[in-house]
Structure formats: structure tokens, C-alpha cells
Protein backbone atom coordinates (compact mmCIF):
# COMPACT_ATOMS: atom_id res chain seq x y z
CA MET A 1 2.35 -8.36 -14.63
CA PRO A 2 4.58 -11.42 -15.32
CA LEU A 3 6.84 -10.68 -12.34
CA LEU A 4 4.19 -11.91 -9.96
CA THR A 5 3.43 -15.17 -11.75
CA PRO A 6 5.70 -17.51 -9.73
CA LEU A 7 4.83 -15.98 -6.39
CA ARG A 8 2.47 -17.07 -3.68
CA PHE A 9 0.16 -14.37 -2.38
CA SER A 10 -1.12 -13.85 1.12
CA TRP A 11 -4.23 -11.76 1.62
CA ARG A 12 -5.31 -10.67 5.08
CA ARG A 13 -7.36 -7.82 6.37
CA LEU A 14 -6.39 -5.81 9.39
CA PRO A 15 -8.94 -5.41 12.17
CA ALA A 16 -10.80 -2.12 11.99
CA ALA A 17 -9.10 -0.93 15.14
CA GLY A 18 -8.45 2.75 15.70
CA VAL A 19 -5.20 4.33 14.70
CA PRO A 20 -3.49 6.72 17.13
CA VAL A 21 -4.06 10.33 16.16
CA LYS A 22 -1.16 11.76 14.21
CA ASN A 23 0.45 15.16 14.56
CA LEU A 24 -1.29 16.50 11.47
CA GLY A 25 -2.34 19.96 12.58
CA LEU A 26 -6.08 19.90 12.03
CA ARG A 27 -5.98 16.62 10.12
CA THR A 28 -6.54 13.53 12.25
CA VAL A 29 -6.46 9.83 11.45
CA ALA A 30 -9.63 8.50 12.97
CA SER A 31 -9.52 4.79 12.11
CA GLY A 32 -8.26 2.31 11.52
CA ALA A 33 10.43 -7.18 -17.22
CA SER A 34 7.61 -6.73 -19.53
CA SER A 35 6.77 -4.99 -22.78
CA PRO A 36 3.59 -3.27 -23.99
CA SER A 37 2.78 -6.39 -26.02
CA GLY A 38 2.64 -8.37 -22.78
CA ALA A 39 -0.21 -6.30 -21.37
CA SER A 40 -3.48 -7.94 -20.49
CA PRO A 41 -5.90 -8.08 -23.46
CA LYS A 42 -8.56 -6.59 -21.16
CA ALA A 43 -6.36 -3.75 -19.93
CA PHE A 44 -7.86 -0.27 -19.99
CA ASN A 45 -6.06 2.97 -20.77
CA ILE A 46 -7.69 5.07 -18.07
CA PHE A 47 -4.81 6.95 -16.52
CA ASP A 48 -2.26 9.35 -17.97
CA ARG A 49 0.91 7.76 -16.62
CA ASP A 50 3.10 10.65 -17.78
CA LEU A 51 0.92 13.08 -15.84
CA LYS A 52 1.12 10.85 -12.76
CA ARG A 53 4.92 10.90 -13.01
CA LYS A 54 4.85 14.71 -13.13
CA GLN A 55 2.49 14.89 -10.15
CA LYS A 56 4.66 12.62 -8.02
CA ASN A 57 7.83 14.45 -9.04
CA TRP A 58 6.24 17.77 -8.12
CA ALA A 59 5.15 16.45 -4.73
CA ALA A 60 8.62 15.03 -3.97
CA ARG A 61 10.24 18.41 -4.82
CA GLN A 62 8.28 20.33 -2.21
CA PRO A 63 10.29 21.76 0.74
CA GLU A 64 8.30 19.74 3.28
CA PRO A 65 7.06 16.54 1.60
CA MET A 66 6.73 14.88 5.01
CA LYS A 67 3.78 17.20 5.73
CA PHE A 68 1.71 15.01 3.41
CA ASP A 69 3.30 11.65 4.22
CA TYR A 70 1.00 10.68 7.11
CA LEU A 71 -1.18 8.24 5.15
CA LYS A 72 1.70 6.64 3.24
CA GLU A 73 3.71 6.35 6.48
CA GLU A 74 0.80 4.62 8.19
CA VAL A 75 0.16 2.13 5.38
CA GLY A 76 3.90 1.49 4.96
CA SER A 77 4.17 0.51 8.61
CA ARG A 78 1.17 -1.82 8.32
CA ILE A 79 2.70 -3.61 5.33
CA ALA A 80 6.00 -3.95 7.21
CA ASP A 81 4.07 -5.60 10.05
CA ARG A 82 2.72 -8.14 7.58
CA VAL A 83 6.25 -8.91 6.38
CA TYR A 84 7.34 -9.52 9.97
CA ASP A 85 4.41 -11.95 10.35
CA ILE A 86 5.96 -14.26 7.72
CA ALA A 87 8.20 -16.77 9.48
CA ARG A 88 11.24 -16.47 7.22
CA ASP A 89 13.77 -13.92 6.01
CA PHE A 90 14.00 -12.55 2.47
CA HIS A 91 17.37 -12.12 0.77
CA LEU A 92 16.08 -9.99 -2.12
CA ALA A 93 12.88 -7.93 -2.06
CA LEU A 94 11.11 -5.47 -4.37
CA ASP A 95 8.88 -2.51 -3.60
CA VAL A 96 6.74 -1.62 -6.65
CA GLY A 97 5.94 2.11 -6.70
CA CYS A 98 7.91 2.82 -3.54
CA GLY A 99 7.53 6.60 -3.46
CA ARG A 100 10.02 7.85 -0.88
CA GLY A 101 10.41 4.38 0.64
CA TYR A 102 7.56 4.18 3.12
CA ILE A 103 7.89 0.42 3.61
CA ALA A 104 11.68 0.12 3.73
CA GLU A 105 12.00 2.58 6.62
CA HIS A 106 9.99 0.21 8.83
CA LEU A 107 11.97 -2.96 7.98
CA ASN A 108 15.29 -4.22 9.33
CA LYS A 109 18.16 -6.33 8.00
CA GLU A 110 16.92 -9.41 9.84
CA ALA A 111 13.77 -9.39 7.70
CA VAL A 112 15.13 -8.25 4.31
CA GLY A 113 18.71 -8.58 3.07
CA LYS A 114 18.53 -6.21 0.09
CA PHE A 115 15.66 -4.04 -1.11
CA PHE A 116 15.04 -2.88 -4.68
CA GLN A 117 12.83 0.21 -4.75
CA THR A 118 11.17 1.18 -8.03
CA ASP A 119 9.12 4.25 -8.81
CA ILE A 120 8.01 6.25 -11.83
CA ALA A 121 9.17 9.51 -10.22
CA GLU A 122 12.91 10.17 -10.05
CA ASN A 123 12.52 12.88 -7.39
CA ALA A 124 10.84 10.44 -5.03
CA LEU A 125 13.79 8.06 -5.36
CA LYS A 126 16.29 10.89 -4.84
CA ASN A 127 14.53 11.96 -1.63
CA ALA A 128 14.07 8.47 -0.19
CA LEU A 129 13.69 8.05 3.57
CA GLU A 130 16.49 6.51 5.61
CA THR A 131 16.53 2.75 6.23
CA GLU A 132 19.05 0.29 7.64
CA ILE A 133 18.47 -2.09 4.71
CA PRO A 134 20.82 -1.91 1.68
CA THR A 135 18.66 -0.47 -1.11
CA VAL A 136 18.85 -0.11 -4.89
CA SER A 137 16.74 2.59 -6.54
CA VAL A 138 15.36 1.82 -10.00
CA LEU A 139 13.45 4.36 -12.10
CA ALA A 140 10.71 2.28 -13.74
CA ASP A 141 7.02 2.32 -14.52
CA GLU A 142 4.98 -0.15 -12.48
CA GLU A 143 3.38 -1.39 -15.70
CA PHE A 144 6.70 -2.26 -17.36
CA LEU A 145 9.13 -3.54 -14.73
CA PRO A 146 12.69 -4.30 -15.96
CA PHE A 147 13.18 -7.52 -14.00
CA ARG A 148 13.19 -11.16 -14.99
CA GLU A 149 10.70 -13.57 -13.51
CA ASN A 150 11.66 -15.36 -10.31
CA THR A 151 14.14 -12.63 -9.34
CA PHE A 152 12.77 -11.68 -5.94
CA ASP A 153 11.87 -13.54 -2.77
CA LEU A 154 9.36 -10.88 -1.74
CA VAL A 155 7.30 -8.31 -3.62
CA VAL A 156 5.40 -5.52 -1.87
CA SER A 157 3.54 -2.44 -3.05
CA SER A 158 1.90 0.40 -1.15
CA LEU A 159 -0.50 3.07 -2.44
CA SER A 160 0.71 2.86 -6.00
CA LEU A 161 -1.19 0.23 -7.98
CA HIS A 162 -4.44 2.21 -7.97
CA TRP A 163 -2.96 4.40 -10.74
CA VAL A 164 -1.95 1.41 -12.89
CA ASN A 165 -4.01 0.76 -16.02
CA ASP A 166 -3.28 -2.98 -16.35
CA LEU A 167 -4.43 -4.16 -12.92
CA PRO A 168 -5.82 -7.69 -12.42
CA ARG A 169 -9.30 -8.02 -11.07
CA ALA A 170 -7.81 -10.14 -8.30
CA LEU A 171 -7.42 -6.96 -6.28
CA GLU A 172 -11.18 -6.90 -5.74
CA GLN A 173 -10.95 -8.45 -2.19
CA ASP A 174 -11.91 -7.46 1.37
CA THR A 175 -10.24 -3.76 1.95
CA ASP A 176 -8.77 -1.90 4.94
CA GLU A 177 -10.23 1.53 5.58
CA ILE A 178 -8.51 4.54 7.13
CA GLN A 179 -10.62 7.59 7.88
CA VAL A 180 -8.98 11.01 8.13
CA ASN A 181 -10.85 14.09 9.33
CA TYR A 182 -10.13 17.40 7.57
CA PRO A 183 -11.17 21.00 8.30
CA GLY A 184 -12.89 21.03 4.91
CA MET A 185 -12.89 19.78 1.33
CA PHE A 186 -10.20 22.20 0.21
CA GLU A 187 -7.74 20.96 2.85
CA LEU A 188 -8.40 17.41 1.62
CA MET A 189 -7.67 18.47 -1.96
CA GLU A 190 -4.50 20.29 -0.84
CA ASP A 191 -3.22 17.16 0.86
CA LEU A 192 -4.01 14.91 -2.11
CA GLN A 193 -2.01 17.28 -4.29
CA GLY A 194 0.81 17.29 -1.75
CA MET A 195 0.83 13.49 -1.78
CA GLY A 196 1.10 13.46 -5.58
CA GLU A 197 -2.35 11.84 -5.67
CA SER A 198 -4.23 14.36 -7.83
CA ASN A 199 -6.49 12.94 -10.54
CA CYS A 200 -4.71 11.83 -13.71
CA ALA A 201 -7.58 10.13 -15.55
CA TRP A 202 -7.70 10.97 -19.26
CA ASN A 203 -11.32 12.11 -18.94
CA ARG A 204 -10.66 14.47 -16.01
CA LYS A 205 -11.91 18.05 -16.26
CA ALA A 206 -8.99 20.43 -16.78
CA LEU A 207 -10.63 23.25 -14.80
CA LEU A 208 -13.44 23.59 -12.30
CA HIS A 209 -14.98 27.01 -11.76
CA ARG A 210 -14.63 28.58 -8.32
CA ASP A 211 -18.40 28.65 -7.78
CA THR A 212 -18.58 24.92 -8.53
CA MET A 213 -15.83 24.21 -6.00
CA LEU A 214 -17.46 26.33 -3.30
CA ALA A 215 -20.82 24.66 -3.89
CA ALA A 216 -19.25 21.18 -3.74
CA ALA A 217 -17.46 22.07 -0.48
CA ALA A 218 -20.73 23.29 1.05
CA VAL A 219 -22.63 20.16 0.03
CA TYR A 220 -19.80 17.93 1.28
CA ARG A 221 -19.85 19.67 4.67
CA GLU A 222 -23.64 19.55 4.91
CA MET A 223 -23.85 15.84 4.12
CA TYR A 224 -20.82 14.46 5.99
CA ARG A 225 -19.88 16.95 8.72
CA ASN A 226 -18.65 15.52 12.03
CA GLU A 227 -19.80 16.88 15.37
CA ASP A 228 -16.60 18.93 15.71
CA GLY A 229 -17.18 20.59 12.32
CA SER A 230 -14.57 18.57 10.42
CA VAL A 231 -15.38 16.48 7.34
CA PRO A 232 -14.25 12.84 6.92
CA ALA A 233 -12.47 11.24 3.99
CA THR A 234 -12.19 7.45 3.86
CA TYR A 235 -9.24 5.82 2.12
CA GLN A 236 -9.73 2.21 1.03
CA ILE A 237 -6.43 0.31 1.24
CA TYR A 238 -5.71 -2.91 -0.68
CA TYR A 239 -2.83 -4.98 0.71
CA MET A 240 -0.85 -7.38 -1.45
CA ILE A 241 2.32 -9.26 -0.54
CA GLY A 242 3.89 -11.98 -2.70
CA TRP A 243 6.76 -14.23 -1.71
CA LYS A 244 8.49 -17.32 -3.01
CA TYR A 245 8.26 -20.65 -1.23
CA HIS A 246 11.31 -21.53 0.85
CA ASP A 247 12.32 -24.83 2.47
CA SER A 248 12.57 -23.11 5.86
CA GLN A 249 8.83 -22.43 5.89
CA ALA A 250 6.58 -24.73 7.87
CA LYS A 251 4.92 -27.46 5.81
CA PRO A 252 1.40 -28.78 6.40
CA ALA A 253 1.22 -32.09 8.26
CA GLU A 254 0.45 -35.24 6.28
CA ARG A 255 -3.19 -36.20 6.04
CA GLY A 256 -4.20 -38.55 8.84
CA SER A 257 -1.27 -37.63 11.11
CA ALA A 258 -3.37 -35.68 13.63
CA THR A 259 -3.50 -37.04 17.18
CA VAL A 260 -6.52 -34.96 18.24
CA SER A 261 -9.82 -34.77 16.37
CA PHE A 262 -11.79 -31.57 15.82
CA GLY A 263 -14.50 -33.00 18.05
CA GLU A 264 -12.10 -32.90 21.00
CA LEU A 265 -11.11 -29.25 20.58
CA GLY A 266 -13.67 -28.25 23.19
CA LYS A 267 -11.78 -30.40 25.71
CA ILE A 268 -8.38 -28.91 24.88
CA ASN A 269 -7.84 -27.45 28.36
CA ASP A 270 -8.52 -30.81 30.01
CA LEU A 271 -6.21 -32.60 27.58
CA MET A 272 -3.41 -30.10 28.28
CA SER A 273 -3.83 -30.54 32.03
CA GLN A 274 -3.65 -34.32 31.73
CA GLY A 275 -0.49 -34.00 29.64
CA LYS A 276 1.19 -31.87 32.27
CA LYS A 277 0.30 -34.30 35.09
CA SER A 278 1.76 -37.25 33.17
CA GLN A 279 5.14 -35.48 32.74
């Protein structure tokens, strides 16, 4: 994806701390511009992107889409926290595969001046969540973004790139895991459909017989059941944030300019006390 070429990436994993339980009914969160010719020569055609657009459009048209937003809300807030950790502001930012804008709603104007939100599903853009940041909605496929290189100061993406065919292997890093407990396998499947996250692989089975589904649900419950009778589902989250270098960012000190050696780090408290006494 040429858009990301001039950017610097920061990878960091969140601690596996628990996440406060959401108001999910019986579902609880337990833990923590390109053309087809520019595609990677090793790219696979695994996913039906037109079907994924239809799935996301269907989900965004539902009367209560927020019922299924709990995971995307949670991850959007975590990505926003990472943006706040960067000691600079961003005049122009891009969210790739924004959905209903789960990152933008957690950011403010002090962090981002203007936010471009792109998604493959027009209904998701039409039903975007409120945010205080000026936003521009762009209907575009994540694989073929209509922007020139070096356009944005910040690029973010949340729960979207896993359906992209041309995805660099660089995403194979340490992951964040969020476990959600469901009453059963069918409730999990209902929520995935409500999120617009149903399977869109070309080799998917068009229909599963009822007996097969019931048997799978029984095996799932038998193998993974929690003490309270619920069954867990673990979502693996990959975080990626890219931003351009800016003169306001702190620069590393010149080699040899240190006044304290690593061998003296164990005496840091004594050194600080001596410094205070000499003032």
C-alpha cells in the first residue's frame, strides 16, 4: 500500500489488563492512490471484497447498530490512547476502513486538526458517530486508496485490514487479545453478523445444515465452557499507527553527550538527592 511508504510506524502492545465489563446484556468483555497493477506480487485473492462491502452496508443499516459496536468501540478508544501518547499534534489524519468512526469519536481537535475517514461501505459513512474533529468521508476500498503519497501526517486503522487481500507480512507482530464471553456459539455468530464481520472468503461454505450447527455449538460448549456456563471468544487485535516525522518531535541526543553512565543507574536516587542539596 504505497500510502504508507513515507511513514514511520510505532508498534506497541497493550498490557493484558482487564477491561471493565460492558453493558452487553449477556455478553461481557473479560480481558483485556493505487491501482490494481500496484498490488504486491505475492498478494492473495482470498476475500470477496464486494461481499464484505455488502455485509458492512447491511450491518450499518440495522435499526440498532450500536448493539454490536462494543468491540469496535473498545479498540477505537485504545487506538486513540496511542495517538495521545505521541508528543505532537497532527494537522491531517486518515482512518483506513473507519466503519462508523470508532477512532474519531475518541479524539479531540488538540490532537487532530482534520480527519479523513474512508470505508468500503457507504452506509457506515452515512451513519458515522459524532466527533468534535472536522471530518471528510471518502468511499474507497482499503486496497485502492485515492490519495497521493505523503498526504497525511497520521494514518490509523482499526478492525479493517484483516479483510484486505494485499496485506504485508509486517503485521505478524506481538497481538493484543480481548476475550468476550457469550451465552453460546449462536450468540457469537449473531454478533459477528451484526458487526458486519461474517465470513467473506471465496472458499466459504454457502450453507451449513442445522444439525451441523447444533453439533458444533455443543462441542464448542463442551470444550470451552466457563464456570458460569458462558463460552469465550478471543479476538486478536493488531495495532498499527503511522505518522510523519515533524521538527517538533524530540530528537535523540548526540552520541557521547550523556552525563551519566548505565553503570550508575542503580545509584540514581543518590545522585538526585545530591543534586537537590547542591541547589
